[in-house]
mmCIF file with all atom_site columns, C-alpha atoms and ligand atoms in Angstrom:
data_model
loop_
_atom_site.group_PDB
_atom_site.id
_atom_site.type_symbol
_atom_site.label_atom_id
_atom_site.label_alt_id
_atom_site.label_comp_id
_atom_site.label_asym_id
_atom_site.label_entity_id
_atom_site.label_seq_id
_atom_site.pdbx_PDB_ins_code
_atom_site.Cartn_x
_atom_site.Cartn_y
_atom_site.Cartn_z
_atom_site.occupancy
_atom_site.B_iso_or_equiv
_atom_site.pdbx_formal_charge
_atom_site.auth_seq_id
_atom_site.auth_comp_id
_atom_site.auth_asym_id
_atom_site.auth_atom_id
_atom_site.pdbx_PDB_model_num
ATOM   1   C  CA  . MET V 1 1   ? -28.343 73.922 -63.963 1.00 0.00 ? 1   MET V CA  1
ATOM   2   C  CA  . GLU V 1 2   ? -29.768 72.359 -60.835 1.00 0.00 ? 2   GLU V CA  1
ATOM   3   C  CA  . ALA V 1 3   ? -27.922 73.503 -57.723 1.00 0.00 ? 3   ALA V CA  1
ATOM   4   C  CA  . VAL V 1 4   ? -27.006 70.643 -55.421 1.00 0.00 ? 4   VAL V CA  1
ATOM   5   C  CA  . ALA V 1 5   ? -25.664 71.092 -51.918 1.00 0.00 ? 5   ALA V CA  1
ATOM   6   C  CA  . GLN V 1 6   ? -22.345 69.309 -51.401 1.00 0.00 ? 6   GLN V CA  1
ATOM   7   C  CA  . GLY V 1 7   ? -23.005 67.897 -47.952 1.00 0.00 ? 7   GLY V CA  1
ATOM   8   C  CA  . GLY V 1 8   ? -24.385 68.341 -44.454 1.00 0.00 ? 8   GLY V CA  1
ATOM   9   C  CA  . TRP V 1 9   ? -27.760 68.784 -46.076 1.00 0.00 ? 9   TRP V CA  1
ATOM   10  C  CA  . LEU V 1 10  ? -31.150 67.086 -45.711 1.00 0.00 ? 10  LEU V CA  1
ATOM   11  C  CA  . GLU V 1 11  ? -33.552 66.824 -48.646 1.00 0.00 ? 11  GLU V CA  1
ATOM   12  C  CA  . VAL V 1 12  ? -37.038 65.360 -48.196 1.00 0.00 ? 12  VAL V CA  1
ATOM   13  C  CA  . ILE V 1 13  ? -39.126 64.152 -51.145 1.00 0.00 ? 13  ILE V CA  1
ATOM   14  C  CA  . THR V 1 14  ? -42.719 63.553 -50.111 1.00 0.00 ? 14  THR V CA  1
ATOM   15  C  CA  . GLY V 1 15  ? -46.300 63.276 -51.347 1.00 0.00 ? 15  GLY V CA  1
ATOM   16  C  CA  . CYS V 1 16  ? -49.059 60.683 -51.743 1.00 0.00 ? 16  CYS V CA  1
ATOM   17  C  CA  . MET V 1 17  ? -48.786 57.307 -53.482 1.00 0.00 ? 17  MET V CA  1
ATOM   18  C  CA  . PHE V 1 18  ? -48.233 57.483 -57.277 1.00 0.00 ? 18  PHE V CA  1
ATOM   19  C  CA  . SER V 1 19  ? -46.679 60.963 -57.009 1.00 0.00 ? 19  SER V CA  1
ATOM   20  C  CA  . GLY V 1 20  ? -43.269 59.796 -58.256 1.00 0.00 ? 20  GLY V CA  1
ATOM   21  C  CA  . LYS V 1 21  ? -41.284 60.075 -55.006 1.00 0.00 ? 21  LYS V CA  1
ATOM   22  C  CA  . THR V 1 22  ? -39.109 57.063 -55.667 1.00 0.00 ? 22  THR V CA  1
ATOM   23  C  CA  . GLU V 1 23  ? -38.422 58.094 -59.294 1.00 0.00 ? 23  GLU V CA  1
ATOM   24  C  CA  . GLU V 1 24  ? -37.250 61.460 -57.967 1.00 0.00 ? 24  GLU V CA  1
ATOM   25  C  CA  . LEU V 1 25  ? -35.073 59.789 -55.301 1.00 0.00 ? 25  LEU V CA  1
ATOM   26  C  CA  . VAL V 1 26  ? -33.541 57.458 -57.919 1.00 0.00 ? 26  VAL V CA  1
ATOM   27  C  CA  . ARG V 1 27  ? -32.974 60.408 -60.287 1.00 0.00 ? 27  ARG V CA  1
ATOM   28  C  CA  . ARG V 1 28  ? -31.042 62.321 -57.613 1.00 0.00 ? 28  ARG V CA  1
ATOM   29  C  CA  . LEU V 1 29  ? -29.019 59.253 -56.604 1.00 0.00 ? 29  LEU V CA  1
ATOM   30  C  CA  . ARG V 1 30  ? -28.059 58.550 -60.226 1.00 0.00 ? 30  ARG V CA  1
ATOM   31  C  CA  . ARG V 1 31  ? -26.913 62.142 -60.675 1.00 0.00 ? 31  ARG V CA  1
ATOM   32  C  CA  . ALA V 1 32  ? -24.799 61.810 -57.523 1.00 0.00 ? 32  ALA V CA  1
ATOM   33  C  CA  . VAL V 1 33  ? -23.178 58.706 -59.022 1.00 0.00 ? 33  VAL V CA  1
ATOM   34  C  CA  . ILE V 1 34  ? -22.477 60.609 -62.278 1.00 0.00 ? 34  ILE V CA  1
ATOM   35  C  CA  . ALA V 1 35  ? -20.852 63.311 -60.119 1.00 0.00 ? 35  ALA V CA  1
ATOM   36  C  CA  . LYS V 1 36  ? -18.590 60.514 -58.757 1.00 0.00 ? 36  LYS V CA  1
ATOM   37  C  CA  . LYS V 1 37  ? -19.971 60.774 -55.226 1.00 0.00 ? 37  LYS V CA  1
ATOM   38  C  CA  . ALA V 1 38  ? -19.890 57.625 -53.127 1.00 0.00 ? 38  ALA V CA  1
ATOM   39  C  CA  . THR V 1 39  ? -23.604 56.865 -52.933 1.00 0.00 ? 39  THR V CA  1
ATOM   40  C  CA  . ILE V 1 40  ? -25.650 54.360 -50.944 1.00 0.00 ? 40  ILE V CA  1
ATOM   41  C  CA  . ALA V 1 41  ? -29.380 53.800 -50.460 1.00 0.00 ? 41  ALA V CA  1
ATOM   42  C  CA  . PHE V 1 42  ? -31.453 52.123 -47.764 1.00 0.00 ? 42  PHE V CA  1
ATOM   43  C  CA  . LYS V 1 43  ? -35.030 51.016 -47.382 1.00 0.00 ? 43  LYS V CA  1
ATOM   44  C  CA  . PRO V 1 44  ? -36.989 49.306 -44.606 1.00 0.00 ? 44  PRO V CA  1
ATOM   45  C  CA  . GLY V 1 45  ? -36.696 45.541 -44.497 1.00 0.00 ? 45  GLY V CA  1
ATOM   46  C  CA  . ILE V 1 46  ? -40.481 45.193 -44.468 1.00 0.00 ? 46  ILE V CA  1
ATOM   47  C  CA  . ASP V 1 47  ? -40.859 46.682 -47.962 1.00 0.00 ? 47  ASP V CA  1
ATOM   48  C  CA  . THR V 1 48  ? -40.384 43.518 -49.979 1.00 0.00 ? 48  THR V CA  1
ATOM   49  C  CA  . ARG V 1 49  ? -42.396 44.398 -53.081 1.00 0.00 ? 49  ARG V CA  1
ATOM   50  C  CA  . TYR V 1 50  ? -40.664 43.594 -56.390 1.00 0.00 ? 50  TYR V CA  1
ATOM   51  C  CA  . ASP V 1 51  ? -37.051 43.255 -55.260 1.00 0.00 ? 51  ASP V CA  1
ATOM   52  C  CA  . ALA V 1 52  ? -35.260 42.690 -51.973 1.00 0.00 ? 52  ALA V CA  1
ATOM   53  C  CA  . MET V 1 53  ? -32.219 44.807 -52.961 1.00 0.00 ? 53  MET V CA  1
ATOM   54  C  CA  . ALA V 1 54  ? -33.546 47.631 -55.119 1.00 0.00 ? 54  ALA V CA  1
ATOM   55  C  CA  . VAL V 1 55  ? -35.379 50.885 -54.557 1.00 0.00 ? 55  VAL V CA  1
ATOM   56  C  CA  . VAL V 1 56  ? -38.049 50.235 -57.161 1.00 0.00 ? 56  VAL V CA  1
ATOM   57  C  CA  . SER V 1 57  ? -40.639 52.775 -58.198 1.00 0.00 ? 57  SER V CA  1
ATOM   58  C  CA  . HIS V 1 58  ? -43.988 52.033 -59.814 1.00 0.00 ? 58  HIS V CA  1
ATOM   59  C  CA  . SER V 1 59  ? -42.569 52.924 -63.223 1.00 0.00 ? 59  SER V CA  1
ATOM   60  C  CA  . GLY V 1 60  ? -39.640 50.553 -62.842 1.00 0.00 ? 60  GLY V CA  1
ATOM   61  C  CA  . PHE V 1 61  ? -36.604 52.829 -62.308 1.00 0.00 ? 61  PHE V CA  1
ATOM   62  C  CA  . SER V 1 62  ? -34.338 51.236 -59.774 1.00 0.00 ? 62  SER V CA  1
ATOM   63  C  CA  . PHE V 1 63  ? -31.258 51.779 -57.654 1.00 0.00 ? 63  PHE V CA  1
ATOM   64  C  CA  . ASN V 1 64  ? -29.704 49.143 -55.427 1.00 0.00 ? 64  ASN V CA  1
ATOM   65  C  CA  . ALA V 1 65  ? -30.711 49.664 -51.806 1.00 0.00 ? 65  ALA V CA  1
ATOM   66  C  CA  . VAL V 1 66  ? -29.787 47.871 -48.616 1.00 0.00 ? 66  VAL V CA  1
ATOM   67  C  CA  . PRO V 1 67  ? -32.828 46.629 -46.662 1.00 0.00 ? 67  PRO V CA  1
ATOM   68  C  CA  . ILE V 1 68  ? -32.500 47.367 -42.936 1.00 0.00 ? 68  ILE V CA  1
ATOM   69  C  CA  . ASP V 1 69  ? -34.897 46.873 -40.039 1.00 0.00 ? 69  ASP V CA  1
ATOM   70  C  CA  . ASN V 1 70  ? -33.341 49.133 -37.386 1.00 0.00 ? 70  ASN V CA  1
ATOM   71  C  CA  . PRO V 1 71  ? -32.309 52.653 -38.483 1.00 0.00 ? 71  PRO V CA  1
ATOM   72  C  CA  . VAL V 1 72  ? -29.333 52.576 -36.104 1.00 0.00 ? 72  VAL V CA  1
ATOM   73  C  CA  . ALA V 1 73  ? -27.902 49.738 -38.232 1.00 0.00 ? 73  ALA V CA  1
ATOM   74  C  CA  . LEU V 1 74  ? -27.757 52.244 -41.092 1.00 0.00 ? 74  LEU V CA  1
ATOM   75  C  CA  . LEU V 1 75  ? -24.953 54.162 -39.348 1.00 0.00 ? 75  LEU V CA  1
ATOM   76  C  CA  . ARG V 1 76  ? -22.793 51.017 -39.381 1.00 0.00 ? 76  ARG V CA  1
ATOM   77  C  CA  . ARG V 1 77  ? -23.384 50.468 -43.096 1.00 0.00 ? 77  ARG V CA  1
ATOM   78  C  CA  . ILE V 1 78  ? -22.643 53.888 -44.617 1.00 0.00 ? 78  ILE V CA  1
ATOM   79  C  CA  . GLU V 1 79  ? -18.828 53.469 -44.707 1.00 0.00 ? 79  GLU V CA  1
ATOM   80  C  CA  . ASP V 1 80  ? -17.418 56.305 -46.843 1.00 0.00 ? 80  ASP V CA  1
ATOM   81  C  CA  . ALA V 1 81  ? -20.691 57.269 -48.570 1.00 0.00 ? 81  ALA V CA  1
ATOM   82  C  CA  . GLU V 1 82  ? -21.075 60.998 -49.239 1.00 0.00 ? 82  GLU V CA  1
ATOM   83  C  CA  . VAL V 1 83  ? -24.684 60.744 -50.422 1.00 0.00 ? 83  VAL V CA  1
ATOM   84  C  CA  . VAL V 1 84  ? -27.232 58.644 -48.504 1.00 0.00 ? 84  VAL V CA  1
ATOM   85  C  CA  . GLY V 1 85  ? -30.692 57.858 -49.903 1.00 0.00 ? 85  GLY V CA  1
ATOM   86  C  CA  . ILE V 1 86  ? -33.505 56.567 -47.660 1.00 0.00 ? 86  ILE V CA  1
ATOM   87  C  CA  . ASP V 1 87  ? -36.733 55.308 -49.266 1.00 0.00 ? 87  ASP V CA  1
ATOM   88  C  CA  . GLU V 1 88  ? -40.127 54.611 -47.617 1.00 0.00 ? 88  GLU V CA  1
ATOM   89  C  CA  . ALA V 1 89  ? -38.913 56.506 -44.546 1.00 0.00 ? 89  ALA V CA  1
ATOM   90  C  CA  . GLN V 1 90  ? -42.405 56.549 -43.009 1.00 0.00 ? 90  GLN V CA  1
ATOM   91  C  CA  . PHE V 1 91  ? -41.982 52.851 -42.123 1.00 0.00 ? 91  PHE V CA  1
ATOM   92  C  CA  . PHE V 1 92  ? -38.819 53.272 -40.027 1.00 0.00 ? 92  PHE V CA  1
ATOM   93  C  CA  . SER V 1 93  ? -38.985 53.443 -36.220 1.00 0.00 ? 93  SER V CA  1
ATOM   94  C  CA  . PRO V 1 94  ? -38.553 56.930 -34.623 1.00 0.00 ? 94  PRO V CA  1
ATOM   95  C  CA  . GLU V 1 95  ? -34.762 56.408 -34.281 1.00 0.00 ? 95  GLU V CA  1
ATOM   96  C  CA  . ILE V 1 96  ? -34.592 57.396 -37.970 1.00 0.00 ? 96  ILE V CA  1
ATOM   97  C  CA  . VAL V 1 97  ? -34.757 61.061 -36.900 1.00 0.00 ? 97  VAL V CA  1
ATOM   98  C  CA  . ASP V 1 98  ? -31.566 60.947 -34.821 1.00 0.00 ? 98  ASP V CA  1
ATOM   99  C  CA  . VAL V 1 99  ? -29.867 58.813 -37.474 1.00 0.00 ? 99  VAL V CA  1
ATOM   100 C  CA  . VAL V 1 100 ? -30.605 61.436 -40.145 1.00 0.00 ? 100 VAL V CA  1
ATOM   101 C  CA  . LYS V 1 101 ? -29.401 64.246 -37.833 1.00 0.00 ? 101 LYS V CA  1
ATOM   102 C  CA  . GLU V 1 102 ? -26.156 62.340 -37.227 1.00 0.00 ? 102 GLU V CA  1
ATOM   103 C  CA  . LEU V 1 103 ? -25.645 61.794 -40.975 1.00 0.00 ? 103 LEU V CA  1
ATOM   104 C  CA  . THR V 1 104 ? -26.007 65.500 -41.760 1.00 0.00 ? 104 THR V CA  1
ATOM   105 C  CA  . ARG V 1 105 ? -23.743 66.365 -38.802 1.00 0.00 ? 105 ARG V CA  1
ATOM   106 C  CA  . ARG V 1 106 ? -21.112 64.106 -40.374 1.00 0.00 ? 106 ARG V CA  1
ATOM   107 C  CA  . GLY V 1 107 ? -21.388 66.111 -43.592 1.00 0.00 ? 107 GLY V CA  1
ATOM   108 C  CA  . LYS V 1 108 ? -23.466 63.683 -45.643 1.00 0.00 ? 108 LYS V CA  1
ATOM   109 C  CA  . ARG V 1 109 ? -26.022 64.765 -48.218 1.00 0.00 ? 109 ARG V CA  1
ATOM   110 C  CA  . VAL V 1 110 ? -29.129 62.863 -47.082 1.00 0.00 ? 110 VAL V CA  1
ATOM   111 C  CA  . ILE V 1 111 ? -32.079 62.369 -49.438 1.00 0.00 ? 111 ILE V CA  1
ATOM   112 C  CA  . VAL V 1 112 ? -35.199 60.984 -47.739 1.00 0.00 ? 112 VAL V CA  1
ATOM   113 C  CA  . ALA V 1 113 ? -38.325 59.872 -49.612 1.00 0.00 ? 113 ALA V CA  1
ATOM   114 C  CA  . GLY V 1 114 ? -41.590 58.870 -47.961 1.00 0.00 ? 114 GLY V CA  1
ATOM   115 C  CA  . LEU V 1 115 ? -45.347 59.277 -47.657 1.00 0.00 ? 115 LEU V CA  1
ATOM   116 C  CA  . ASP V 1 116 ? -46.352 62.427 -45.784 1.00 0.00 ? 116 ASP V CA  1
ATOM   117 C  CA  . LEU V 1 117 ? -49.812 61.050 -44.903 1.00 0.00 ? 117 LEU V CA  1
ATOM   118 C  CA  . ASP V 1 118 ? -51.345 57.623 -44.319 1.00 0.00 ? 118 ASP V CA  1
ATOM   119 C  CA  . PHE V 1 119 ? -54.582 56.486 -45.996 1.00 0.00 ? 119 PHE V CA  1
ATOM   120 C  CA  . ARG V 1 120 ? -56.556 58.248 -43.246 1.00 0.00 ? 120 ARG V CA  1
ATOM   121 C  CA  . GLY V 1 121 ? -54.962 61.542 -44.269 1.00 0.00 ? 121 GLY V CA  1
ATOM   122 C  CA  . GLU V 1 122 ? -52.945 61.727 -41.037 1.00 0.00 ? 122 GLU V CA  1
ATOM   123 C  CA  . PRO V 1 123 ? -49.198 62.409 -40.662 1.00 0.00 ? 123 PRO V CA  1
ATOM   124 C  CA  . PHE V 1 124 ? -47.223 59.214 -41.234 1.00 0.00 ? 124 PHE V CA  1
ATOM   125 C  CA  . GLY V 1 125 ? -44.486 57.988 -38.860 1.00 0.00 ? 125 GLY V CA  1
ATOM   126 C  CA  . SER V 1 126 ? -41.471 60.304 -38.531 1.00 0.00 ? 126 SER V CA  1
ATOM   127 C  CA  . MET V 1 127 ? -42.136 62.103 -41.829 1.00 0.00 ? 127 MET V CA  1
ATOM   128 C  CA  . PRO V 1 128 ? -43.560 65.292 -40.220 1.00 0.00 ? 128 PRO V CA  1
ATOM   129 C  CA  . VAL V 1 129 ? -40.421 65.651 -38.077 1.00 0.00 ? 129 VAL V CA  1
ATOM   130 C  CA  . LEU V 1 130 ? -38.095 64.924 -40.999 1.00 0.00 ? 130 LEU V CA  1
ATOM   131 C  CA  . MET V 1 131 ? -39.970 67.507 -43.089 1.00 0.00 ? 131 MET V CA  1
ATOM   132 C  CA  . ALA V 1 132 ? -39.538 70.105 -40.338 1.00 0.00 ? 132 ALA V CA  1
ATOM   133 C  CA  . LEU V 1 133 ? -35.809 69.351 -40.085 1.00 0.00 ? 133 LEU V CA  1
ATOM   134 C  CA  . ALA V 1 134 ? -35.308 69.335 -43.860 1.00 0.00 ? 134 ALA V CA  1
ATOM   135 C  CA  . ASP V 1 135 ? -33.125 71.962 -45.513 1.00 0.00 ? 135 ASP V CA  1
ATOM   136 C  CA  . GLU V 1 136 ? -35.164 71.455 -48.672 1.00 0.00 ? 136 GLU V CA  1
ATOM   137 C  CA  . ILE V 1 137 ? -38.555 69.819 -49.293 1.00 0.00 ? 137 ILE V CA  1
ATOM   138 C  CA  . THR V 1 138 ? -40.073 68.615 -52.550 1.00 0.00 ? 138 THR V CA  1
ATOM   139 C  CA  . LYS V 1 139 ? -43.774 67.820 -52.258 1.00 0.00 ? 139 LYS V CA  1
ATOM   140 C  CA  . LEU V 1 140 ? -44.936 65.913 -55.325 1.00 0.00 ? 140 LEU V CA  1
ATOM   141 C  CA  . HIS V 1 141 ? -48.513 65.450 -56.500 1.00 0.00 ? 141 HIS V CA  1
ATOM   142 C  CA  . ALA V 1 142 ? -50.425 62.751 -58.364 1.00 0.00 ? 142 ALA V CA  1
ATOM   143 C  CA  . ILE V 1 143 ? -53.638 62.889 -60.398 1.00 0.00 ? 143 ILE V CA  1
ATOM   144 C  CA  . CYS V 1 144 ? -57.051 62.174 -58.828 1.00 0.00 ? 144 CYS V CA  1
ATOM   145 C  CA  . THR V 1 145 ? -58.480 58.988 -60.336 1.00 0.00 ? 145 THR V CA  1
ATOM   146 C  CA  . VAL V 1 146 ? -62.016 60.403 -59.962 1.00 0.00 ? 146 VAL V CA  1
ATOM   147 C  CA  . CYS V 1 147 ? -61.802 63.936 -61.393 1.00 0.00 ? 147 CYS V CA  1
ATOM   148 C  CA  . GLY V 1 148 ? -58.332 64.423 -62.866 1.00 0.00 ? 148 GLY V CA  1
ATOM   149 C  CA  . ASN V 1 149 ? -57.492 67.278 -60.476 1.00 0.00 ? 149 ASN V CA  1
ATOM   150 C  CA  . ILE V 1 150 ? -54.201 67.409 -58.569 1.00 0.00 ? 150 ILE V CA  1
ATOM   151 C  CA  . ALA V 1 151 ? -54.131 64.651 -55.935 1.00 0.00 ? 151 ALA V CA  1
ATOM   152 C  CA  . THR V 1 152 ? -52.366 64.911 -52.576 1.00 0.00 ? 152 THR V CA  1
ATOM   153 C  CA  . LYS V 1 153 ? -54.068 62.049 -50.698 1.00 0.00 ? 153 LYS V CA  1
ATOM   154 C  CA  . THR V 1 154 ? -53.848 58.257 -50.811 1.00 0.00 ? 154 THR V CA  1
ATOM   155 C  CA  . GLN V 1 155 ? -57.217 56.482 -51.071 1.00 0.00 ? 155 GLN V CA  1
ATOM   156 C  CA  . ARG V 1 156 ? -57.292 52.974 -49.612 1.00 0.00 ? 156 ARG V CA  1
ATOM   157 C  CA  . LEU V 1 157 ? -59.912 50.661 -51.080 1.00 0.00 ? 157 LEU V CA  1
ATOM   158 C  CA  . ILE V 1 158 ? -61.052 47.301 -49.745 1.00 0.00 ? 158 ILE V CA  1
ATOM   159 C  CA  . ASP V 1 159 ? -63.017 45.250 -52.259 1.00 0.00 ? 159 ASP V CA  1
ATOM   160 C  CA  . GLY V 1 160 ? -63.362 48.458 -54.294 1.00 0.00 ? 160 GLY V CA  1
ATOM   161 C  CA  . ARG V 1 161 ? -64.931 50.505 -51.467 1.00 0.00 ? 161 ARG V CA  1
ATOM   162 C  CA  . PRO V 1 162 ? -63.242 53.238 -49.369 1.00 0.00 ? 162 PRO V CA  1
ATOM   163 C  CA  . ALA V 1 163 ? -61.527 51.715 -46.333 1.00 0.00 ? 163 ALA V CA  1
ATOM   164 C  CA  . ARG V 1 164 ? -62.944 52.857 -43.000 1.00 0.00 ? 164 ARG V CA  1
ATOM   165 C  CA  . TYR V 1 165 ? -60.898 54.933 -40.552 1.00 0.00 ? 165 TYR V CA  1
ATOM   166 C  CA  . ASP V 1 166 ? -60.633 52.008 -38.112 1.00 0.00 ? 166 ASP V CA  1
ATOM   167 C  CA  . ASP V 1 167 ? -60.046 49.219 -40.657 1.00 0.00 ? 167 ASP V CA  1
ATOM   168 C  CA  . PRO V 1 168 ? -56.957 47.193 -39.681 1.00 0.00 ? 168 PRO V CA  1
ATOM   169 C  CA  . VAL V 1 169 ? -53.728 48.210 -41.407 1.00 0.00 ? 169 VAL V CA  1
ATOM   170 C  CA  . ILE V 1 170 ? -52.959 44.549 -42.082 1.00 0.00 ? 170 ILE V CA  1
ATOM   171 C  CA  . LEU V 1 171 ? -55.955 43.093 -43.827 1.00 0.00 ? 171 LEU V CA  1
ATOM   172 C  CA  . VAL V 1 172 ? -56.923 39.423 -43.552 1.00 0.00 ? 172 VAL V CA  1
ATOM   173 C  CA  . GLY V 1 173 ? -59.081 38.493 -46.538 1.00 0.00 ? 173 GLY V CA  1
ATOM   174 C  CA  . GLY V 1 174 ? -60.538 41.107 -48.903 1.00 0.00 ? 174 GLY V CA  1
ATOM   175 C  CA  . LEU V 1 175 ? -58.800 42.695 -51.878 1.00 0.00 ? 175 LEU V CA  1
ATOM   176 C  CA  . GLU V 1 176 ? -56.916 45.857 -51.034 1.00 0.00 ? 176 GLU V CA  1
ATOM   177 C  CA  . SER V 1 177 ? -55.887 48.576 -53.475 1.00 0.00 ? 177 SER V CA  1
ATOM   178 C  CA  . TYR V 1 178 ? -54.772 52.205 -53.455 1.00 0.00 ? 178 TYR V CA  1
ATOM   179 C  CA  . GLU V 1 179 ? -55.498 55.240 -55.644 1.00 0.00 ? 179 GLU V CA  1
ATOM   180 C  CA  . ALA V 1 180 ? -54.441 58.878 -55.654 1.00 0.00 ? 180 ALA V CA  1
ATOM   181 C  CA  . ARG V 1 181 ? -57.276 61.295 -54.814 1.00 0.00 ? 181 ARG V CA  1
ATOM   182 C  CA  . CYS V 1 182 ? -57.821 65.043 -54.443 1.00 0.00 ? 182 CYS V CA  1
ATOM   183 C  CA  . ASN V 1 183 ? -59.101 66.525 -51.155 1.00 0.00 ? 183 ASN V CA  1
ATOM   184 C  CA  . ILE V 1 184 ? -62.705 66.424 -52.388 1.00 0.00 ? 184 ILE V CA  1
ATOM   185 C  CA  . HIS V 1 185 ? -62.624 62.776 -53.470 1.00 0.00 ? 185 HIS V CA  1
ATOM   186 C  CA  . HIS V 1 186 ? -60.524 61.385 -50.604 1.00 0.00 ? 186 HIS V CA  1
ATOM   187 C  CA  . GLU V 1 187 ? -63.009 59.325 -48.582 1.00 0.00 ? 187 GLU V CA  1
ATOM   188 C  CA  . VAL V 1 188 ? -62.423 57.940 -45.084 1.00 0.00 ? 188 VAL V CA  1
ATOM   189 C  CA  . PRO V 1 189 ? -65.736 56.708 -43.627 1.00 0.00 ? 189 PRO V CA  1
ATOM   190 C  CA  . GLY V 1 190 ? -65.717 56.935 -39.829 1.00 0.00 ? 190 GLY V CA  1
ATOM   191 C  CA  . LYS V 1 191 ? -63.236 59.815 -39.704 1.00 0.00 ? 191 LYS V CA  1
ATOM   192 C  CA  . THR V 1 192 ? -64.345 62.763 -37.590 1.00 0.00 ? 192 THR V CA  1
ATOM   193 C  CA  . LEU V 1 193 ? -62.466 65.970 -36.897 1.00 0.00 ? 193 LEU V CA  1
ATOM   194 C  CA  . LYS V 1 194 ? -62.113 66.669 -33.132 1.00 0.00 ? 194 LYS V CA  1
ATOM   195 C  CA  . LEU V 1 195 ? -63.173 70.283 -33.621 1.00 0.00 ? 195 LEU V CA  1
ATOM   196 C  CA  . PHE V 1 196 ? -66.577 69.218 -34.927 1.00 0.00 ? 196 PHE V CA  1
ATOM   197 C  CA  . LYS V 1 197 ? -67.311 66.346 -32.510 1.00 0.00 ? 197 LYS V CA  1
ATOM   198 C  CA  . GLU V 1 198 ? -70.639 66.812 -30.635 1.00 0.00 ? 198 GLU V CA  1
HETATM 199 ZN ZN1 . ZN  K 2 .   ? -60.902 64.486 -57.380 1.00 0.00 ? 201 ZN  K ZN1 1
#
C-alpha cells in the first residue's frame, strides 16, 4: 500500500512535457477524495487549454480546478480543504512559494505539479525553490521522439525546427509545437554555457 502523509506535507510532481505530471496529480487527488478528504485544486488563470475549470492532462483525465491569477487569492479560496492540488505551478508569480509554505504550516497536504525546466533547459519559475522545499519529489520522464531513450527535456519547435534560445516566448506567426527529448537530442540553437564562453 502507498503511504500517504496526512497533512503538513509538500509533494512536488515534476518533469518535462508529456511525462504524465497532471495524470499523477489527478490520480493523487482522486485517491484523496476516495479517502473522504476535503480536496481542492488550482491552476493559473492563463492556462486556458481545453477547459477553464478542469485540470486536464494530455490523456484526458480531469479534476475540477479553480483558475486563479494571483497565488495569494488561493489562500482565500481553500476553505476547509485538507488536500490542495496546484497544477502548472511554474506559471505562478513568486508569491506561490510563501503560499505553499503557509498551506503546509496550516497542516494541509499540498501536491504541486509543474515543469522543472523551460524549453531552453533552464529552471522554470518557482519550481526549483518548491522542489527544494518539498518533503517528497516525484520526477517523471517521457520518451525521446528521436531515439526512444528516456526524455527529461522539452523541445520547442517553430515551423518544425528547434526554437532558438532567444526566440520570443509568445510567438506571432509561425507554427509552434513541443516534443519530449533526451539530453542528446534536446537542441537549443544559440545557447552557450557561461563556463565555455570565450
Ligand atoms: Zn534522444
